[in-house]
GROMACS .gro file of C-alpha atoms in nm:
model
  184
    1MET     CA    1  -3.454  -3.256   0.621
    2THR     CA    2  -3.277  -3.034   0.377
    3LYS     CA    3  -3.434  -2.741   0.469
    4LYS     CA    4  -3.253  -2.772   0.862
    5ILE     CA    5  -2.923  -2.789   0.702
    6ILE     CA    6  -2.885  -2.488   0.466
    7ILE     CA    7  -3.040  -2.260   0.764
    8SER     CA    8  -2.776  -2.460   0.993
    9LEU     CA    9  -2.532  -2.435   0.707
   10ALA     CA   10  -2.634  -2.074   0.659
   11VAL     CA   11  -2.556  -2.019   1.077
   12ILE     CA   12  -2.236  -2.141   1.105
   13ALA     CA   13  -2.091  -1.938   0.790
   14ALA     CA   14  -2.272  -1.608   0.966
   15LEU     CA   15  -2.079  -1.720   1.246
   16VAL     CA   16  -1.727  -1.789   1.055
   17MET     CA   17  -1.798  -1.467   0.910
   18GLY     CA   18  -1.797  -1.296   1.245
   19VAL     CA   19  -1.506  -1.392   1.393
   20LEU     CA   20  -1.321  -1.309   1.095
   21TYR     CA   21  -1.449  -0.982   1.115
   22GLY     CA   22  -1.344  -0.919   1.454
   23LYS     CA   23  -0.993  -1.090   1.384
   24GLY     CA   24  -0.925  -0.805   1.090
   25LEU     CA   25  -0.884  -1.068   0.866
   26LEU     CA   26  -1.142  -0.970   0.630
   27SER     CA   27  -1.040  -0.682   0.314
   28VAL     CA   28  -1.047  -0.386   0.346
   29HIS     CA   29  -1.380  -0.367   0.077
   30GLN     CA   30  -1.533  -0.593   0.319
   31GLY     CA   31  -1.644  -0.302   0.556
   32LEU     CA   32  -1.373  -0.271   0.653
   33ALA     CA   33  -1.293   0.159   0.622
   34PRO     CA   34  -0.999   0.326   0.704
   35PRO     CA   35  -0.962   0.608   0.964
   36ALA     CA   36  -1.038   0.950   0.999
   37SER     CA   37  -0.621   1.052   0.981
   38LEU     CA   38  -0.617   0.807   0.602
   39ALA     CA   39  -0.913   1.071   0.457
   40VAL     CA   40  -0.710   1.109   0.134
   41LEU     CA   41  -0.721   0.708   0.117
   42VAL     CA   42  -1.019   0.630  -0.096
   43LEU     CA   43  -1.131   0.262  -0.101
   44GLU     CA   44  -1.171   0.135  -0.517
   45LYS     CA   45  -1.499   0.025  -0.592
   46ALA     CA   46  -1.443  -0.195  -0.851
   47PRO     CA   47  -1.065  -0.299  -0.779
   48LYS     CA   48  -0.842  -0.430  -1.112
   49THR     CA   49  -0.584  -0.613  -1.110
   50ALA     CA   50  -0.211  -0.414  -1.011
   51PRO     CA   51   0.016  -0.397  -1.350
   52ASN     CA   52   0.321  -0.606  -1.315
   53VAL     CA   53   0.550  -0.299  -1.333
   54HIS     CA   54   0.913  -0.311  -1.237
   55PHE     CA   55   1.138  -0.087  -1.031
   56VAL     CA   56   1.526  -0.117  -0.960
   57ASP     CA   57   1.682  -0.120  -0.575
   58ALA     CA   58   1.982   0.090  -0.451
   59MET     CA   59   2.196  -0.137  -0.572
   60GLY     CA   60   2.031  -0.161  -0.949
   61SER     CA   61   1.915  -0.481  -0.884
   62ARG     CA   62   1.516  -0.481  -1.053
   63HIS     CA   63   1.211  -0.610  -0.839
   64ALA     CA   64   0.887  -0.685  -1.016
   65LEU     CA   65   0.617  -0.611  -0.798
   66ASP     CA   66   0.431  -0.854  -0.833
   67ALA     CA   67   0.666  -1.054  -0.631
   68PHE     CA   68   0.491  -0.896  -0.312
   69ARG     CA   69   0.188  -1.107  -0.353
   70GLY     CA   70   0.058  -1.257  -0.087
   71ARG     CA   71   0.055  -0.994   0.095
   72TYR     CA   72  -0.043  -0.609   0.084
   73VAL     CA   73   0.177  -0.369  -0.020
   74LEU     CA   74   0.148   0.015   0.056
   75LEU     CA   75   0.327   0.162  -0.280
   76ASN     CA   76   0.397   0.519  -0.242
   77LEU     CA   77   0.582   0.725  -0.556
   78TRP     CA   78   0.782   1.008  -0.455
   79ALA     CA   79   1.011   1.274  -0.581
   80THR     CA   80   1.292   1.437  -0.386
   81TRP     CA   81   1.132   1.824  -0.512
   82CYS     CA   82   0.794   1.780  -0.332
   83ALA     CA   83   0.758   1.891  -0.019
   84PRO     CA   84   0.437   1.719   0.061
   85CYS     CA   85   0.635   1.391  -0.034
   86VAL     CA   86   0.905   1.466   0.156
   87ALA     CA   87   0.719   1.560   0.456
   88GLU     CA   88   0.502   1.199   0.433
   89LEU     CA   89   0.853   1.012   0.423
   90PRO     CA   90   0.885   0.953   0.832
   91SER     CA   91   0.571   0.859   0.888
   92LEU     CA   92   0.596   0.586   0.621
   93ALA     CA   93   0.870   0.505   0.750
   94ARG     CA   94   0.741   0.492   1.129
   95LEU     CA   95   0.414   0.263   0.928
   96ALA     CA   96   0.668   0.005   0.843
   97ALA     CA   97   0.861   0.003   1.151
   98ASN     CA   98   0.495  -0.077   1.300
   99ALA     CA   99   0.248  -0.266   1.129
  100PRO     CA  100   0.508  -0.572   1.002
  101GLY     CA  101   0.247  -0.685   0.796
  102LEU     CA  102   0.253  -0.417   0.545
  103LYS     CA  103   0.498  -0.409   0.262
  104VAL     CA  104   0.606  -0.008   0.187
  105LEU     CA  105   0.738   0.049  -0.186
  106ALA     CA  106   0.871   0.401  -0.091
  107ILE     CA  107   0.962   0.435  -0.454
  108ASN     CA  108   1.156   0.788  -0.591
  109THR     CA  109   1.065   0.865  -0.915
  110ASP     CA  110   1.275   1.100  -1.027
  111HIS     CA  111   1.455   1.152  -1.399
  112GLU     CA  112   1.739   1.296  -1.265
  113LYS     CA  113   1.978   1.042  -1.013
  114VAL     CA  114   1.985   1.145  -0.669
  115ASP     CA  115   2.109   0.967  -0.368
  116ALA     CA  116   1.766   0.891  -0.224
  117ALA     CA  117   1.937   0.661   0.045
  118GLY     CA  118   2.081   0.985   0.166
  119PHE     CA  119   1.832   1.112   0.142
  120LEU     CA  120   1.530   0.966   0.278
  121ARG     CA  121   1.798   0.935   0.620
  122SER     CA  122   1.861   1.321   0.575
  123HIS     CA  123   1.451   1.311   0.570
  124GLY     CA  124   1.412   1.124   0.894
  125ALA     CA  125   1.310   0.808   0.623
  126GLY     CA  126   1.674   0.639   0.647
  127SER     CA  127   1.495   0.279   0.758
  128LEU     CA  128   1.320   0.296   0.435
  129PRO     CA  129   1.516   0.046   0.121
  130VAL     CA  130   1.582   0.255  -0.167
  131TYR     CA  131   1.395   0.214  -0.461
  132LEU     CA  132   1.363   0.372  -0.771
  133ASP     CA  133   1.154   0.392  -1.121
  134SER     CA  134   1.399   0.626  -1.294
  135GLU     CA  135   1.196   0.473  -1.631
  136ARG     CA  136   0.909   0.648  -1.439
  137MET     CA  137   0.768   0.287  -1.515
  138MET     CA  138   0.520   0.316  -1.216
  139LEU     CA  139   0.411   0.651  -1.299
  140ARG     CA  140   0.276   0.542  -1.655
  141SER     CA  141   0.157   0.240  -1.522
  142PHE     CA  142  -0.052   0.369  -1.234
  143VAL     CA  143  -0.214   0.647  -1.391
  144VAL     CA  144  -0.066   0.952  -1.148
  145PRO     CA  145  -0.160   1.239  -1.161
  146GLY     CA  146   0.126   1.394  -0.895
  147LEU     CA  147   0.263   1.343  -0.630
  148PRO     CA  148   0.275   1.210  -0.364
  149THR     CA  149   0.018   0.876  -0.495
  150THR     CA  150  -0.012   0.660  -0.254
  151VAL     CA  151  -0.155   0.287  -0.374
  152LEU     CA  152  -0.282   0.052  -0.179
  153ILE     CA  153  -0.283  -0.323  -0.307
  154GLY     CA  154  -0.449  -0.616  -0.150
  155PRO     CA  155  -0.276  -0.952  -0.102
  156ASP     CA  156  -0.445  -1.100  -0.413
  157GLY     CA  157  -0.223  -0.828  -0.612
  158LYS     CA  158  -0.591  -0.616  -0.735
  159VAL     CA  159  -0.543  -0.247  -0.624
  160VAL     CA  160  -0.776  -0.195  -0.321
  161ALA     CA  161  -0.684   0.202  -0.276
  162ARG     CA  162  -0.534   0.490  -0.349
  163ALA     CA  163  -0.426   0.792  -0.234
  164GLU     CA  164  -0.414   1.098  -0.417
  165GLY     CA  165  -0.208   1.405  -0.199
  166PRO     CA  166  -0.002   1.343   0.170
  167ALA     CA  167  -0.125   1.125   0.451
  168GLU     CA  168  -0.021   1.079   0.803
  169TRP     CA  169   0.068   0.741   0.739
  170GLY     CA  170   0.244   0.666   1.072
  171THR     CA  171  -0.030   0.772   1.339
  172PRO     CA  172  -0.123   0.480   1.616
  173ASP     CA  173  -0.460   0.492   1.466
  174ALA     CA  174  -0.328   0.428   1.143
  175VAL     CA  175  -0.050   0.190   1.206
  176ALA     CA  176  -0.427  -0.008   1.393
  177TYR     CA  177  -0.612  -0.021   1.056
  178PHE     CA  178  -0.296  -0.228   0.834
  179LYS     CA  179  -0.218  -0.413   1.184
  180ARG     CA  180  -0.669  -0.526   1.149
  181ILE     CA  181  -0.620  -0.593   0.769
  182THR     CA  182  -0.309  -0.727   0.723
  183GLY     CA  183  -0.388  -0.923   1.057
  184THR     CA  184  -0.083  -0.878   1.252
   0.00000   0.00000   0.00000
């Protein structure tokens, strides 16, 4: 009798996992690799908790990265002097507009004061909110070797993937990927 119950529970668990996988509700580490257009996005072998660092918005209000727990976050670190960063900004804006379950945080890391809002507008990414890391805490906390660097953080606050270098975030298959992992 006990053996039948165990087998029945195993079958039910397998069916539930299959349904969740089909709906895209499983995490990126449960068999859902990024598309070829996001080849630069490398899954972490052993996800670690993201540092709880702070950054500011255009008005000077301070934000904690931990405040975004409970949803997927794509954290992009960029600078105005970085040509590859500037080139990928419009695709980040397209991704943010088309994948509502994903929070895109494009954080300017310039250490000199710049008009980040004007810069984003003039480069086709004016829909992105302005966030600044003028104290370079993000760069140090995430050990960024170069820009652009993008970190995918899961709803549990763990870094699940990382991209060092530019990517085409707003392509249809990239948007579909992020919609699938966020369940939207």
